[in-house]
XYZ file of C-alpha atoms in Angstrom:
564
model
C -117.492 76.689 208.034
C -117.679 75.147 211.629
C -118.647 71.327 211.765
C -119.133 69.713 215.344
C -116.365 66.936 215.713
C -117.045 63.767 217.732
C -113.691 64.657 219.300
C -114.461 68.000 220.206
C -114.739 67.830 223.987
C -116.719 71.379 224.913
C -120.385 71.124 226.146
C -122.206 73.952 224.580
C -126.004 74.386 225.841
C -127.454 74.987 221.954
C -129.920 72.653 221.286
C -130.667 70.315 218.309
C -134.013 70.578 217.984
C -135.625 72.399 215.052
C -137.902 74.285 217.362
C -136.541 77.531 218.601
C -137.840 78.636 222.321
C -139.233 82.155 222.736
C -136.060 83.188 224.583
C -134.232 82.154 221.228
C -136.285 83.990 219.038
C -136.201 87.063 220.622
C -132.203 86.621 221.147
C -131.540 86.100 216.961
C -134.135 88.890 217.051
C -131.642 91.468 219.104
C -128.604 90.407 216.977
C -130.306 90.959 213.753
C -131.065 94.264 214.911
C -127.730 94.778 215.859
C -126.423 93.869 212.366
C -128.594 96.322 210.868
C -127.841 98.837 212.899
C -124.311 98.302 212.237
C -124.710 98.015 209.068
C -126.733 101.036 208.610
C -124.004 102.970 210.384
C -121.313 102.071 208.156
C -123.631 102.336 204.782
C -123.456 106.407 206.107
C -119.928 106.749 206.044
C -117.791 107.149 203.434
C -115.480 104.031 203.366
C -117.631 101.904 205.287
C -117.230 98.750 203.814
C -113.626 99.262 203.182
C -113.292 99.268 207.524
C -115.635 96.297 208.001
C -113.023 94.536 205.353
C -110.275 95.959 207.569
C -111.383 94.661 210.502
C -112.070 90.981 208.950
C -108.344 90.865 208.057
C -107.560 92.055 211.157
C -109.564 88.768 213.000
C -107.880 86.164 210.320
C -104.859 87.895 211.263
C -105.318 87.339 215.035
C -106.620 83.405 214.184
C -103.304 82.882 212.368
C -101.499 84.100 215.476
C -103.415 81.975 217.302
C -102.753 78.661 214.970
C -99.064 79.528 215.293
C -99.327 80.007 218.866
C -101.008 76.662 219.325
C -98.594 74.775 216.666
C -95.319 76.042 218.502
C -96.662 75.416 221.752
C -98.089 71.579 220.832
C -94.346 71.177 219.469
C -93.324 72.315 223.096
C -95.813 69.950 225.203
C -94.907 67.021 222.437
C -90.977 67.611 223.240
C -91.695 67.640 226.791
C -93.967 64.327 227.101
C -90.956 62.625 224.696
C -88.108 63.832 227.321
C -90.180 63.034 229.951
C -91.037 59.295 229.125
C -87.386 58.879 227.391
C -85.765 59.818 230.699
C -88.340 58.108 233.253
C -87.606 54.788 230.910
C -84.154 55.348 231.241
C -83.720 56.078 234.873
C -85.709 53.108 235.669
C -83.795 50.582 232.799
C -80.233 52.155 234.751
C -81.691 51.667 238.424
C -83.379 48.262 237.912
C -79.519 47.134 236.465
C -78.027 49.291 239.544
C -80.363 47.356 241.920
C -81.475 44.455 240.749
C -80.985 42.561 244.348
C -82.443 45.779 246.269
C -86.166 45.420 247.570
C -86.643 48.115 249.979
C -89.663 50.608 250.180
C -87.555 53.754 248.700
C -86.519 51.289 245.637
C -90.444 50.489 244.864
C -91.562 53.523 245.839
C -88.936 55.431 242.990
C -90.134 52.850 240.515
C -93.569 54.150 240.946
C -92.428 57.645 241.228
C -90.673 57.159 237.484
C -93.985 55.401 236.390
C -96.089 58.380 237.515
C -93.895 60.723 235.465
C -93.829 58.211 232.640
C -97.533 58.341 232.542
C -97.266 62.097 232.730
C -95.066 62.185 229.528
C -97.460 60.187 227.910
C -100.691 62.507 228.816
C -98.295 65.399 227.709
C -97.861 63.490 223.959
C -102.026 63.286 224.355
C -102.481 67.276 224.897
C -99.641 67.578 222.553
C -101.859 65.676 219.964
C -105.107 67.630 220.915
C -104.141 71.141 220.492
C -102.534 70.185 217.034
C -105.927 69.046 216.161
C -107.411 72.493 217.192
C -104.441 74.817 215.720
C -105.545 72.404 212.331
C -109.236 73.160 212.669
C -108.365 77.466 212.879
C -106.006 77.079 210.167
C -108.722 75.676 208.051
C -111.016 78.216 209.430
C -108.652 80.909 207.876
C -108.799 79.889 204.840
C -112.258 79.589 204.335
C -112.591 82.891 206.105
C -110.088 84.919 203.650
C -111.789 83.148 200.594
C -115.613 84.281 201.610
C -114.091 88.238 202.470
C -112.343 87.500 199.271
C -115.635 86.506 197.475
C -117.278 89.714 199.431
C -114.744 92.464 198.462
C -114.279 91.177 194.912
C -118.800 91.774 194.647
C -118.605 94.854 196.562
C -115.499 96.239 194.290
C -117.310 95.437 191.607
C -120.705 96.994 192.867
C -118.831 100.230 194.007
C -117.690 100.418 190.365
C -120.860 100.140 188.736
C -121.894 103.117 191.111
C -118.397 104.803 190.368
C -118.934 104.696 186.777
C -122.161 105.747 186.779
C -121.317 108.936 188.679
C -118.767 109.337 185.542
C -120.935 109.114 183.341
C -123.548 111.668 184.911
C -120.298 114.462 185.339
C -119.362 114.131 181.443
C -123.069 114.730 180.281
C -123.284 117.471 182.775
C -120.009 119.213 181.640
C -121.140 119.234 177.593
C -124.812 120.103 178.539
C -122.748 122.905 180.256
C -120.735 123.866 177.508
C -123.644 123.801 174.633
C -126.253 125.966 177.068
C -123.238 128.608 177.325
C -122.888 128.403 173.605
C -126.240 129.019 173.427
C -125.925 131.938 175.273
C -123.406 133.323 173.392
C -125.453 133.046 170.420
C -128.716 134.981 171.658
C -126.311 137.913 173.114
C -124.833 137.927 169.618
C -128.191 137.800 167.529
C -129.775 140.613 169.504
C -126.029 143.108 169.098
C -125.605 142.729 172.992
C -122.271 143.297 174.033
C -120.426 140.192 174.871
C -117.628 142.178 177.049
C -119.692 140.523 180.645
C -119.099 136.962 179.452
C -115.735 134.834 179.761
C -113.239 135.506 177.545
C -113.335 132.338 175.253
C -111.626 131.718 171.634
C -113.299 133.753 168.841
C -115.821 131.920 167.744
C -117.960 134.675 167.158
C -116.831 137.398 164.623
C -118.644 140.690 164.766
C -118.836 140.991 160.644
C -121.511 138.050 160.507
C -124.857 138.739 158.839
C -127.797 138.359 160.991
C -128.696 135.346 158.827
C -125.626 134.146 159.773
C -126.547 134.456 163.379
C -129.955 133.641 163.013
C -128.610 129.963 161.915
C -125.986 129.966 164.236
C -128.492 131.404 167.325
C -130.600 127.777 165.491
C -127.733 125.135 165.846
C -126.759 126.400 169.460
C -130.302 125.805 170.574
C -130.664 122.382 168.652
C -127.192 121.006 170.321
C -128.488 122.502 174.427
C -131.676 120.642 174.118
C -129.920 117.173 172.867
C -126.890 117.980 176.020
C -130.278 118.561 178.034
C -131.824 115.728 177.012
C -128.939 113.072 177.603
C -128.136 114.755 180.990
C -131.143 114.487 182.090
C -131.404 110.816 181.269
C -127.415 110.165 182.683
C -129.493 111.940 186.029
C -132.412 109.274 186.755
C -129.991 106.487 185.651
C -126.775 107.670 187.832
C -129.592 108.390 190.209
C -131.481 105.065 190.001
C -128.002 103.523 190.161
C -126.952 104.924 193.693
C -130.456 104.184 195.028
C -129.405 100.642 194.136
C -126.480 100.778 195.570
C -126.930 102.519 198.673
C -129.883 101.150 199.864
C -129.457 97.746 198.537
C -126.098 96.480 197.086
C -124.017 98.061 199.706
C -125.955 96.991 202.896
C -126.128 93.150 201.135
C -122.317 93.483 200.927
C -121.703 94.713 204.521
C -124.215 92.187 206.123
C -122.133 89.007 204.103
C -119.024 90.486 205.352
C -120.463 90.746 208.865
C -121.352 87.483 208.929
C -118.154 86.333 207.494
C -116.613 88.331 210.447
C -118.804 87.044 212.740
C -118.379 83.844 212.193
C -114.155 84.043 212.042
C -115.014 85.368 215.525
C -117.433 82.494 216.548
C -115.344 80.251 215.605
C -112.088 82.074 217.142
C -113.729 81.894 220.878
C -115.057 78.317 220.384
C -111.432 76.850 219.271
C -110.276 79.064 222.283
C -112.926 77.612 224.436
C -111.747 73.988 223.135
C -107.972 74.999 224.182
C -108.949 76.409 227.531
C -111.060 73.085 228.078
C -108.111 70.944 226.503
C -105.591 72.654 228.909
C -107.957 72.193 231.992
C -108.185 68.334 231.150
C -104.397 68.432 231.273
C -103.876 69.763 234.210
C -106.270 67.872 235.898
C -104.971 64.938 234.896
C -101.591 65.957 235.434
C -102.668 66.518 239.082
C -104.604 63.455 239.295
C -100.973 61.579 238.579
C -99.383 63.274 241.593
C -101.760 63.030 243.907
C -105.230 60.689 244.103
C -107.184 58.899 246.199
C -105.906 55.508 244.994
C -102.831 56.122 247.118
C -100.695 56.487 243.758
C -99.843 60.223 243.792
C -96.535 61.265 244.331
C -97.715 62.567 247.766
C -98.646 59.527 248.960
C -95.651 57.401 247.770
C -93.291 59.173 249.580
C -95.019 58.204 253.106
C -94.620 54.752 252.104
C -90.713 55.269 252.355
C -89.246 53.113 255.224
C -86.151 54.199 255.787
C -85.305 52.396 259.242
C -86.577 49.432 258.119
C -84.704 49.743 254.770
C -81.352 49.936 256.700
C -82.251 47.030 259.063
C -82.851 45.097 255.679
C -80.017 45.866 253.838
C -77.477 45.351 256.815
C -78.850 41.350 257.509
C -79.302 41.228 254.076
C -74.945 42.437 253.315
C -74.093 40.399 256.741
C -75.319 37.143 255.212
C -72.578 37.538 252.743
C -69.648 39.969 253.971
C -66.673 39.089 256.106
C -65.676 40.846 259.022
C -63.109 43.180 258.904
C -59.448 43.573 260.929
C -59.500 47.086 262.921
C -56.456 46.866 264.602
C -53.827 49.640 263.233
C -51.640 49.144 260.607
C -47.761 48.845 261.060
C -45.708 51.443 259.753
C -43.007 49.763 257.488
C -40.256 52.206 256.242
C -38.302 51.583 253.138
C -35.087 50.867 254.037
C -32.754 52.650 251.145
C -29.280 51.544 250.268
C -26.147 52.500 251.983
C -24.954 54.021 248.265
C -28.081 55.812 247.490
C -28.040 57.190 251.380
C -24.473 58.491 250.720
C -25.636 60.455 247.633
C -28.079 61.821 248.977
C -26.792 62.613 252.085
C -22.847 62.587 251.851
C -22.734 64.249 255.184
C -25.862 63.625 256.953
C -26.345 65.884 260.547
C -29.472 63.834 261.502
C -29.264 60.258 263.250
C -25.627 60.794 263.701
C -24.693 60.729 267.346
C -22.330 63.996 268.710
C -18.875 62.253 269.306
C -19.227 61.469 265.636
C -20.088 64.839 264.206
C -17.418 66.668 266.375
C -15.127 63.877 264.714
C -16.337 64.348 261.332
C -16.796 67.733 261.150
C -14.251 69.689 263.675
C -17.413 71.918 265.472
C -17.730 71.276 268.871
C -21.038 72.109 268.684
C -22.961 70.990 265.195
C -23.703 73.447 262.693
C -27.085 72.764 262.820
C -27.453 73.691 266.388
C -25.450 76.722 266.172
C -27.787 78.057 263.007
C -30.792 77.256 264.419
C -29.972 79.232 267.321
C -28.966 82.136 266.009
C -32.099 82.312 263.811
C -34.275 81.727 266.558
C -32.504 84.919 268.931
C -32.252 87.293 265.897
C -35.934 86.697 264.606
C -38.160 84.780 267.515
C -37.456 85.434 271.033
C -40.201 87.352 271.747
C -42.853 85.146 269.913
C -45.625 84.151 272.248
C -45.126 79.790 272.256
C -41.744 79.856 270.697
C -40.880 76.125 270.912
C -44.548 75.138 272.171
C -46.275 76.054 269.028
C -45.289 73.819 266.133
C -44.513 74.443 262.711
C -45.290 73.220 259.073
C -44.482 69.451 258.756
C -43.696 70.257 255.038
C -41.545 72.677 255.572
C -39.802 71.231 258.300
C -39.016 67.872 256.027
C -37.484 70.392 253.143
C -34.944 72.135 256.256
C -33.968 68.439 257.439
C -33.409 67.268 253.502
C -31.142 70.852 253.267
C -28.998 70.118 256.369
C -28.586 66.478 255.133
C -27.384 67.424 251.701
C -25.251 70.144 252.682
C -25.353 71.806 256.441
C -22.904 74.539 255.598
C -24.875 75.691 252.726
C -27.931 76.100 254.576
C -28.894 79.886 255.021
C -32.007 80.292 257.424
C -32.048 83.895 257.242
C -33.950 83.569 253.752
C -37.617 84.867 253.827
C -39.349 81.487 252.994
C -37.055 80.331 256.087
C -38.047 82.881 258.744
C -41.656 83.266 257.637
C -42.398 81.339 260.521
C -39.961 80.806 263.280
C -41.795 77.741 264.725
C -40.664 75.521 261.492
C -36.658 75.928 262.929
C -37.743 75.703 266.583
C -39.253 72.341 265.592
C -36.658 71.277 263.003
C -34.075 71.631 266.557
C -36.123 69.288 268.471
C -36.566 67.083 265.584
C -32.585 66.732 265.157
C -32.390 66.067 269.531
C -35.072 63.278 269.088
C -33.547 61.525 266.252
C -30.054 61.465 267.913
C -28.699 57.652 268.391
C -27.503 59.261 271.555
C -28.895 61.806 272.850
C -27.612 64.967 274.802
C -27.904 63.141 278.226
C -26.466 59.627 277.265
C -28.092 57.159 278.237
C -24.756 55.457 280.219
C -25.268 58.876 282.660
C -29.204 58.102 282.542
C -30.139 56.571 286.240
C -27.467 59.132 287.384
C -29.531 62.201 286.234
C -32.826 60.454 287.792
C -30.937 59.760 291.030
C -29.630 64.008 291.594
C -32.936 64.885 290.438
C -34.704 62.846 293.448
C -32.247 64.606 295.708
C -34.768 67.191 297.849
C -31.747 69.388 298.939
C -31.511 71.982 296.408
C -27.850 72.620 296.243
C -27.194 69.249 296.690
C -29.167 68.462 293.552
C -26.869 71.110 291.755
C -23.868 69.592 292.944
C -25.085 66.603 291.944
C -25.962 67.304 288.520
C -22.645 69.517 288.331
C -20.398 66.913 288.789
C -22.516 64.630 286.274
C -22.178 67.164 283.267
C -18.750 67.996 284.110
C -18.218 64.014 283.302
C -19.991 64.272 279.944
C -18.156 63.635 276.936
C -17.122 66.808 275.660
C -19.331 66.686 272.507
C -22.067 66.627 275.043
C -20.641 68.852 277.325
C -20.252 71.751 274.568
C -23.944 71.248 272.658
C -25.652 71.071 276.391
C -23.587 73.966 277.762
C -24.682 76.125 274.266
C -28.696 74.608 274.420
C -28.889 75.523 277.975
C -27.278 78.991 277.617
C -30.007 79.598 274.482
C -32.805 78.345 276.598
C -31.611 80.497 279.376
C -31.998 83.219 277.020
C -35.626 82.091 275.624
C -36.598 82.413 279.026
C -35.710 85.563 279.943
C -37.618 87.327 277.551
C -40.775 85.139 279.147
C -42.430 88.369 279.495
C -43.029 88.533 275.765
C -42.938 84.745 274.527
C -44.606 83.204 277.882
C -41.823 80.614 278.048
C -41.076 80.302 282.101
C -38.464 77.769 283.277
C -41.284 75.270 283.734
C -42.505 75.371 279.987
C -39.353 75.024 278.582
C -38.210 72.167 280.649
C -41.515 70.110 280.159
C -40.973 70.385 276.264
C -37.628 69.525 276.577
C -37.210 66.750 278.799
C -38.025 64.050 276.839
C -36.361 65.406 273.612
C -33.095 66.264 275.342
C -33.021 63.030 277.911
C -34.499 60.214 276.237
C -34.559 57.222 278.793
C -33.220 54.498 280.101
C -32.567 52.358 276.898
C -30.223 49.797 278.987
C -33.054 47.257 277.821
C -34.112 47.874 274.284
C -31.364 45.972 272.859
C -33.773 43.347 271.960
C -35.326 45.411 270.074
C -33.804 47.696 267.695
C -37.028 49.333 266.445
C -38.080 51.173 270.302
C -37.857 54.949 269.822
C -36.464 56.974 272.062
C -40.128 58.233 272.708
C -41.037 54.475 273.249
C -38.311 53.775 275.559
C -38.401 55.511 279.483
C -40.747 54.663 281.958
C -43.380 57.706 281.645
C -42.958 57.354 285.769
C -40.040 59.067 285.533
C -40.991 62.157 283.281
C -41.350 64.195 286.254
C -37.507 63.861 287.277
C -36.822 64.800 283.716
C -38.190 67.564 283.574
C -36.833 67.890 287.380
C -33.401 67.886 285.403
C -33.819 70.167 283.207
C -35.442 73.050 285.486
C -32.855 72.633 287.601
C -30.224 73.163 285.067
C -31.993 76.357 283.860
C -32.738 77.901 287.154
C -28.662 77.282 287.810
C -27.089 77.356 284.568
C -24.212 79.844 286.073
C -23.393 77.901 289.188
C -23.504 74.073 286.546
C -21.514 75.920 283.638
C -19.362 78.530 285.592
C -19.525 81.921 284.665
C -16.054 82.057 284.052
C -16.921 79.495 280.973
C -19.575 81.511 279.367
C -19.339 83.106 276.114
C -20.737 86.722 276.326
């Protein structure tokens, strides 16, 4: 059944000389013993041969599992080597069109990396190949396996009948030589007036009116018919027993040994194609391993310490400088769309920010905006005691949406909603925003060098005498919004123990928002800022103004003038 393939790669130390060693001989010498003794074994037991058939179904069963095993898992190792080629050819079509112009030591060594798994797709499609061949060569050994126990069990069937029938045979001349002896019987208890009550009751075949002729005839034909059922029985006897003799000692054991050896060599054949597999798998691997790593310096191993990366980067920067331009790092200018007169009045029929005081008080009969007054009241109901009220800022988002609501529509504007007082330092910094972005602002900038001139004044009450009789010349839009600013800061500050807002905090965030600077010379230019604008020299006398106001806002504003 098993022929020795030119492509079969398994060494096997059997010899192909004619000549058997003595170490041979007395090997084939144990295993024929063993084969009789197994065979002698199962000839004792009663379905013998119908186990050693068993168990020869049981081994083609196990080589089918094994042919199906090796079939699914060639299909496996050929889908693998397919996908692996087919993507290591497509990486390296897509990165040699990607980088055509690159040259550096990670491009080559990647090329080789894809070739290495290339060539390990193709060894996969090899294996694939090879274990197909060896799933072929069991499938062909099942066959030829369940056509020889076919062969066997059909001879031994037939044998077992022979024997079968035999016995058959043997038990019908046995039950009539029975029958005619008892007749028999019968017949001399009847001839000689015996009483027949001791026997089996049987039909009445004998009838106690006969004459003793009658019996004497009858006592004649019983005897004639027991010797003939003697005689055949006896001859059914040697041949039943001649047949079993046969059987036993011959047929049977020459049925068991062929079915052995048709087991045994299912089994041979099972561990060599299992051997092949094992050696088949081995080569893989090997190979497999060989790819990532050799001594040829072509392994993946040793690619990857051929990767240059410093020198890559030194390559590919005076390689791109050759050819790039130099680029402009200087900032960008900001350039602000400048919207229509008409489409500003829509929007913002009544605008409240950029607008300067005199106008608002004008426009809109408050002395002091709306905007300041509801900020302010939102801030002392909700925030005074919030540690960095005014220092901390708030959500630029949110702060554009309050500025777009007060320009639309001030008097609608309700800042005691939730999504308004969810966080107090959005209104603290929409107020500051709306100081900055007066055209103005609160300290004009006509009454500018006088503020800087009191606040250089070392005397303190002259200072506040100084910057009394300053405010008291204010217009009165000014006057009002400053008097009502200062009063809330005044406030702020008093609860310092809670938001840790002291004179000094407050009046360093403020001074530039609330003063400006001197703008006498940015007429040239009409887009300076107010942030642009004063001499940062003088920040410290702003901020010089402003404490002083707060630390005297009763003697500046007269108490009389407050509002309770």
């Amino acid at each position: 059944m098993l022929s020795a393939s030119d492509n079969y790669k398994i060494e096997t130390d059997l010899t192909n000389s004619d000549e058997m060693t003595s170490g041979q001989k007395t090997e084939k010498l144990s295993e024929t013993n063993d084969d009789q003794q197994v065979v002698s074994k199962l000839s004792d037991l009663d379905g013998g041969f119908q186990c050693l058939l068993d168990k020869v179904k049981h081994d083609m069963q196990v080589a089918k599992d094994i042919a199906h095993f090796l079939k699914k898992r060639a299909a496996i190792e050929e889908e693998y080597g397919k996908q692996m080629t087919k993507l290591s050819q497509s990486i390296m079509d897509s990165h040699g069109k990607g980088h055509a112009k690159l040259s550096s030591t990670y491009d080559q060594v990647w090329c080789q990396f894809l070739k290495v798994h290339e060539k390990i797709g193709d060894q996969r499609l090899k294996f694939s190949n090879d274990i197909l061949e060896v799933a072929d060569d069991v499938q062909i050994m099942c066959k030829d396996t369940e056509k020889s126990r076919k062969q066997v069990k059909e001879v031994g069937i037939r044998h077992e009948r022979i024997r079968s029938d035999a016995e058959n045979s043997l038990e019908k001349s046995k039950q009539k030589y029975d029958a005619f002896s008892e007749e028999w019987e019968r017949a001399i208890l009847a001839s000689s007036h015996q009483d027949s009550d001791h026997l089996p009751k049987k039909s009445s075949l004998f009838k106690s009116n006969r004459t003793p002729a009658q019996l004497k005839r009858q006592l004649d034909d019983a005897s004639t018919k027991a010797s003939q059922a003697q005689a055949i029985y006896k001859k059914q006897l040697n041949t039943t027993n001649a047949t079993r003799q046969e059987y036993y000692q011959n047929q049977l054991p020459s049925d068991l040994l062929t079915l052995k050896s048709v087991g045994d060599e299912c089994c041979t054949a099972i561990r060599y194609q299992l051997a092949r597999y094992a050696y088949l798998f081995e080569e893989s691997l090997i190979l497999d391993g060989l790819a990532l790593d050799n001594d040829e310096g072509k392994g993946l191993r040793s690619l990857t310490e051929k990767i240059d990366f410093a020198a890559d980067i030194v390559q590919i920067v005076k390689e791109f400088g050759g050819r790039a331009h130099s680029v402009k790092k200087t900032d960008i200018p900001y350039k602000e769309y400048t919207m229509s007169t008409a489409a500003l009045n829509v929007l913002r029929p009544n605008p409240v920010f950029g607008v300067d005081l005199t106008t608002l008080m004008q426009r809109d009969g408050y002395e002091v905006p709306l905007i300041v007054v509801k900020c302010v009241e939102a801030i002392e109901y909700n925030g005074l005691k919030n540690v960095g009220l005014y220092r901390i800022s708030g959500t630029n988002t949110q702060i554009q949406r309050l500025k777009n609501e007060f320009d639309r529509d001030c008097t609608s504007v309700d800042l005691t909603l939730e999504e308004n007082v969810s966080d107090i330092n959005n209104i603290t910094s929409l107020l500051k925003l709306w100081f900055r972005e007066l055209p103005v602002p609160l300290f004009p900038q006509s009454s500018y060098h006088h503020f800087m001139n009191a606040a250089k004044i070392e005397n303190d009450r002259m200072r506040v005498l100084g910057l009394h009789t300053i405010i008291n010349d204010l217009p009165d839009a000014h006057y009002a919004t400053m008097k009502y600013i200062m009063q809330h800061l005044d406030l702020v500050q008093q609860n310092q123990e809670f938001n840790k807002m002291t004179v000094a905090n407050l009046s360093t965030i403020f001074a530039m928002t609330l003063m400006g600077g001197d703008q006498s010379n940015s007429n040239n230019s009409s887009m300076t800022s107010q942030q642009d604008s004063p001499n940062f020299a003088d920040t410290q006398w702003q901020v010089k103004v402003i404490q002083t106001i707060l630390d005297n806002y009763r003697l500046i504003f007269e108490p009389d003038e407050e509002e309770e």
